[in-house]
XYZ file of C-alpha atoms in Angstrom:
327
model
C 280.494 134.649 31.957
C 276.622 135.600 31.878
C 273.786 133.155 32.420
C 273.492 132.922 28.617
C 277.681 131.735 28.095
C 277.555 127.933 27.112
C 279.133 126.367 30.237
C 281.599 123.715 29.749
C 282.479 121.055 29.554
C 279.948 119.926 26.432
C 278.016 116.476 25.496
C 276.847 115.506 21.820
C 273.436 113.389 22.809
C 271.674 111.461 20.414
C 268.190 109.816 20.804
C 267.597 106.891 17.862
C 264.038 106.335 17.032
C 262.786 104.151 14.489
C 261.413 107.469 12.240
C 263.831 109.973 13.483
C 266.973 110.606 15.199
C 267.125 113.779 17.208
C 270.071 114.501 18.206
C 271.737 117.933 20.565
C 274.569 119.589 21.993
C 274.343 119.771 25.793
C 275.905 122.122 28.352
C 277.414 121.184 31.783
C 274.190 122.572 33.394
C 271.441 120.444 31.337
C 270.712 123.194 28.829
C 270.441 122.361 25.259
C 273.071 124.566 22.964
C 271.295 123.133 19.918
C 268.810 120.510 18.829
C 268.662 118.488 14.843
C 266.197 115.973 13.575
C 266.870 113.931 10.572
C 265.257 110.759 9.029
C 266.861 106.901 10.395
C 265.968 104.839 7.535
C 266.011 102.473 9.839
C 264.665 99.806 6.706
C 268.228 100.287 4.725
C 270.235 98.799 7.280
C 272.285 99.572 10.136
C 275.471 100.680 7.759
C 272.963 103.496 6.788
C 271.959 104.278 9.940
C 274.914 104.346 11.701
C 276.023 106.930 9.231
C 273.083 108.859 9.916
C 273.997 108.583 13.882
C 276.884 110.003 12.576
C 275.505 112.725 10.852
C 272.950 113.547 13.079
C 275.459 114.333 15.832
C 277.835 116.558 13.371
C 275.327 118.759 12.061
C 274.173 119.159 15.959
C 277.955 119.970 16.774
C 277.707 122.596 13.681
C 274.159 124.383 14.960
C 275.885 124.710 18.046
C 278.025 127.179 17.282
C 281.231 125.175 19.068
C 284.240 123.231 17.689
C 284.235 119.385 17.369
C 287.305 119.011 19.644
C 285.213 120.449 22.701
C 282.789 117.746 22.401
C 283.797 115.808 25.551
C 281.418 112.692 24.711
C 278.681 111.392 23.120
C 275.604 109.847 24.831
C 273.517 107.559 22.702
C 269.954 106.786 23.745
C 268.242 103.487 21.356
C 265.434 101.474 21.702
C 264.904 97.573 21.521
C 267.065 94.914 24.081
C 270.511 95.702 24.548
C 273.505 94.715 26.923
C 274.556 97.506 27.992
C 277.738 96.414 29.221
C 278.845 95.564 25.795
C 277.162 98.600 23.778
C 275.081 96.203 21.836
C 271.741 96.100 20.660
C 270.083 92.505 20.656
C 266.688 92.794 18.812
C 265.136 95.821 18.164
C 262.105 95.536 17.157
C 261.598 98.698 15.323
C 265.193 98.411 14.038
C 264.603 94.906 11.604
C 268.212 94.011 10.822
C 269.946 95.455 13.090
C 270.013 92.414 15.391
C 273.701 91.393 17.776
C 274.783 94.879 16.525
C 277.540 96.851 18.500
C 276.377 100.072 18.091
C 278.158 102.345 20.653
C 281.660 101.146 18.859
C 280.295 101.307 15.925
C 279.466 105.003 16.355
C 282.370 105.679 18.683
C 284.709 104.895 15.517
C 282.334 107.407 13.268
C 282.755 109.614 15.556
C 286.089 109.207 17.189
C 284.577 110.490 20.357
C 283.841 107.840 23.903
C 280.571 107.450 23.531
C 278.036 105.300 25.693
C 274.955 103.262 25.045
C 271.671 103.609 27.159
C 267.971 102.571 26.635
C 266.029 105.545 25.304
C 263.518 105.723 28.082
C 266.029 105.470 30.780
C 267.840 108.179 28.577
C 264.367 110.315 28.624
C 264.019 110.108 32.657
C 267.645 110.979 33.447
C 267.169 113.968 31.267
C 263.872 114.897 33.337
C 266.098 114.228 36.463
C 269.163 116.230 35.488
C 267.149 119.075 33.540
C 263.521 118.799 33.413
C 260.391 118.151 36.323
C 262.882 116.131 38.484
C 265.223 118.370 39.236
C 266.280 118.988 42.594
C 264.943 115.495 43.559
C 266.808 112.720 44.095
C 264.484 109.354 42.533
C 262.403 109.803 39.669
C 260.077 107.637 37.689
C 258.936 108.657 34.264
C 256.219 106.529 31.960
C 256.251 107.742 28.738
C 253.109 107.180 26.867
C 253.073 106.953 22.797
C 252.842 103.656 21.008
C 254.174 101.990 24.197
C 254.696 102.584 27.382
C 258.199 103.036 28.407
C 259.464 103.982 31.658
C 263.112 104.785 32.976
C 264.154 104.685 36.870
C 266.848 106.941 38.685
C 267.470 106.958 42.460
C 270.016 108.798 43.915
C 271.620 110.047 40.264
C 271.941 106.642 39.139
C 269.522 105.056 36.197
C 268.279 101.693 37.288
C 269.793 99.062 34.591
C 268.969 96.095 36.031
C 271.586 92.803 35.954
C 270.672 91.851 32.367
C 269.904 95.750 30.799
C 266.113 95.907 31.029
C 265.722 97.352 34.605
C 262.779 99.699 34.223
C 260.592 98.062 31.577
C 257.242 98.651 33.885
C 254.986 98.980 30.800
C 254.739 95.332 30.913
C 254.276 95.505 34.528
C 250.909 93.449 34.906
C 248.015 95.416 35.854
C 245.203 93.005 35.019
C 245.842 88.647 35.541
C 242.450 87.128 34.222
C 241.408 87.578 30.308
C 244.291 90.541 29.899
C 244.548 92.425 26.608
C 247.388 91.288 24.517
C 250.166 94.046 25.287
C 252.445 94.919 22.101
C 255.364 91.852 23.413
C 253.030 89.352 22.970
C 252.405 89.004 26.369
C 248.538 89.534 28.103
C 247.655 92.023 30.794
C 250.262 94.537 30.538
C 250.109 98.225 31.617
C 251.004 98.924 27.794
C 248.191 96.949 26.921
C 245.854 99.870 28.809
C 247.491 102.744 29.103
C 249.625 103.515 25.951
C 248.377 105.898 22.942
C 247.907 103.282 20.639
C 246.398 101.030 23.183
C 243.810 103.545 24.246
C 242.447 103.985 20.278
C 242.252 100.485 20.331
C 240.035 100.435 23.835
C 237.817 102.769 21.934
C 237.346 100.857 19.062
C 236.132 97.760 21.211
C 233.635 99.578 22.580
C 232.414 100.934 19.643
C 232.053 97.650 18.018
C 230.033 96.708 21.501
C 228.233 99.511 22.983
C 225.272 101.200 21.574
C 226.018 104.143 23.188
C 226.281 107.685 20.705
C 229.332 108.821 20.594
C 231.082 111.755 18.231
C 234.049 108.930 17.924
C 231.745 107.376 15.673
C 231.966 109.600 13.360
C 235.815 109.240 12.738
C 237.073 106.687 10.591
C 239.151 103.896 12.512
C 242.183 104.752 10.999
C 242.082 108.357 11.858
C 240.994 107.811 15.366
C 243.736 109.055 17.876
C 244.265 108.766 21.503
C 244.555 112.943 20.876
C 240.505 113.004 19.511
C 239.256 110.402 22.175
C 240.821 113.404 24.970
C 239.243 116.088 22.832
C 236.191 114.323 22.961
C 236.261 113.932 26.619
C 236.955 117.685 27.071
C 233.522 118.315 25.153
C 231.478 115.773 27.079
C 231.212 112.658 24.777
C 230.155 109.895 27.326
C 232.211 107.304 25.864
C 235.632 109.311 25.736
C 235.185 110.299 29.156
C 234.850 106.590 30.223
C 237.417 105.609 27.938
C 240.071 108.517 30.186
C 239.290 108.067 33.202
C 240.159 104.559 32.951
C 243.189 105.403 31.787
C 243.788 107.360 34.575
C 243.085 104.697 36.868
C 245.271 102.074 35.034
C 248.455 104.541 35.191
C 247.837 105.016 38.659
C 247.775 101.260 39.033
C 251.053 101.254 37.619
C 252.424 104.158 39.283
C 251.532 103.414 42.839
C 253.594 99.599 42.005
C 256.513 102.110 41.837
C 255.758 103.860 44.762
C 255.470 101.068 46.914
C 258.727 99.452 45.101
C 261.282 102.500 44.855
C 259.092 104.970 47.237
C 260.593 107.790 44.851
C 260.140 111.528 45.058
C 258.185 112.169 41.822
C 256.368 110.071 39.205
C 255.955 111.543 35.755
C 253.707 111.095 32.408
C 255.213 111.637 29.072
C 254.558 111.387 25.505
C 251.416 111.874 23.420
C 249.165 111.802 26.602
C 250.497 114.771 28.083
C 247.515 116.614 25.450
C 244.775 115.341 27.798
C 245.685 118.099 30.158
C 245.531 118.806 33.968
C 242.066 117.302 34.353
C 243.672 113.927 33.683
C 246.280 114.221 36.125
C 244.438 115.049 38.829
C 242.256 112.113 38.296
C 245.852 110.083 38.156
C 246.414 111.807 41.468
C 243.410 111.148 42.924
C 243.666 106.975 42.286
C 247.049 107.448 43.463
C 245.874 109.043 47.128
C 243.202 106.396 47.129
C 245.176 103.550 46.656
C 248.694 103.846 47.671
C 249.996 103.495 51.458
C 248.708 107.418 52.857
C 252.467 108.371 53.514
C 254.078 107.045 50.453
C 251.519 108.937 48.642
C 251.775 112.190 50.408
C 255.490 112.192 50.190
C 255.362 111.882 46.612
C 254.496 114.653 43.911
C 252.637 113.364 40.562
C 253.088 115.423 37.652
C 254.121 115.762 33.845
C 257.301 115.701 32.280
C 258.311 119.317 30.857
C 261.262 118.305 28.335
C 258.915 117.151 25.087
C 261.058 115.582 22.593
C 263.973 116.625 23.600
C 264.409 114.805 27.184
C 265.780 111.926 25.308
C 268.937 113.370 23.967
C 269.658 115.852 27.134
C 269.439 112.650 28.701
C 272.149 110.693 26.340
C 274.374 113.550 26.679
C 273.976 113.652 30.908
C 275.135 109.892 30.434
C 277.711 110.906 28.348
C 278.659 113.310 31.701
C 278.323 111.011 34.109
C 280.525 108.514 32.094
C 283.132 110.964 31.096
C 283.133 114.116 32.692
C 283.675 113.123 36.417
């Protein structure tokens, strides 16, 4: 067998998104054998999208080049409250109707493979862990920065669940107690509230209904403003984008060095849309981490970006599906 064999045994993961499903056949090592992306329709119901689950994972079976019958499982990675226990998801919000549904047996049957349910951002980070910018450590945090901010947990190979399913949700840890900005949940203060995509356009538009100061983000419509323009901006010198990231810097560090002094883990990691906004932005992540954190916790731990895009969420479904089934 040369490097380029597929190694066995083989995982079907599949990473639901409220747009898309991406979904991926996954080798014993990490390595993806293939990689599909079709729409959810999330808005025609859960008997619809389970079929799409369905389908996403056979045509990723068929791009694969293998057989069905070496699929050993199938890792699912979804979004919204769940119990995991019971393979359900509770209320998703980007999932409207598919509320108390029991979606791993529900996709099990489609697929008449085991299969196993896990939040998509704890999915994401044990796919950074397993194949991506964690390997060879042994804790990992990863915030993953696009609408939200999600962030999955793993110490010693295992993904921190919690007792009730939502261990890991430190987007809404609280970074700010007096007159906080209303985070996505509902709730005030949040590190979402700061530090996400979405919540960094809508930083910039505050201040540009305040501040006099010129800016070229003046000259984009609100509804084309993106988190992507207010880093371009930055790059070139516009006053008010820089501002705008390097407190964003600054608030991630705020919520990375909570993690640091709570799990003390080898590596932190930044995902999503943010990643654009280049090295210059994690350094200045680094730097508020040296100056705030305790001088040993920070030394001992490395700061970086994730390296697995898109597709860390369904390498990590299927290394669930591994742990679950192929030990």
């Amino acid at each position: 067998m040369n490097a380029f064999d597929p190694r066995p045994p083989f995982y079907l993961g599949i990473d639901l998104g409220g747009t898309n499903i991406k979904s991926g056949v996954v080798e014993d090592t990490g390595r993806p054998l293939s990689s599909v992306s079709i729409e959810t329709q999330a808005d025609l119901g859960p008997e619809v999208g389970i079929e799409n689950l369905a389908r996403a994972g056979r045509l990723a079976v068929e791009a694969s080049g293998l057989r069905w019958d070496q699929i050993t499982g199938v890792g699912l990675g979804s979004p919204g409250t769940m119990d995991l226990s019971r393979g359900m998801l509770l209320e998703p919000p980007n999932l409207p109707g598919w509320n108390q549904l029991p979606i791993r047996d529900l996709l099990a049957a489609k697929l008449q493979k085991p299969t196993i349910l896990q939040n998509d951002a704890n999915a994401a980070a044990y796919g950074e862990y397993w194949a991506g910018s964690g390997r060879n450590t042994r804790s990992l945090v990863l915030f993953t920065l696009g609408t939200g901010v999600g962030c999955g947990i793993v110490t010693e190979g295992r993904i921190i669940e919690g007792r009730h399913s939502h261990g890991g949700e430190c987007g809404h840890i609280i970074i700010q107690m007096e007159n906080g900005r209303r985070c996505g949940c509902g709730a005030y203060g949040h590190l979402e509230a700061y530090a996400s995509a979405t919540a960094v356009v809508k930083r910039a538009l505050d201040l540009l209904d305040e501040e006099s100061t010129q800016s070229v983000l003046r000259e984009i419509p609100a509804e084309a403003l993106t988190s992507r323009a207010i880093s371009e901006a930055s790059d070139a010198g516009d006053p008010l984008a820089r501002r705008l990231m390097k407190e964003t810097a600054y608030y991630l560090a705020v919520g990375a060095v909570t993690l640091l002094h709570t799990i003390d883990p080898d590596i932190v990691l930044f995902g999503g849309g943010m990643i654009a906004a280049g090295q210059p932005f994690l350094d200045e992540i680094r730097q508020h981490v040296q100056n705030m954190a305790f001088p040993a916790v920070a030394k001992g731990t490395r700061i970086d970006y994730a390296e697995l895009g898109g597709d860390a969420g369904f390498i990590g479904a299927a290394g669930c599906a591994r742990d679950a089934f192929g030990r």
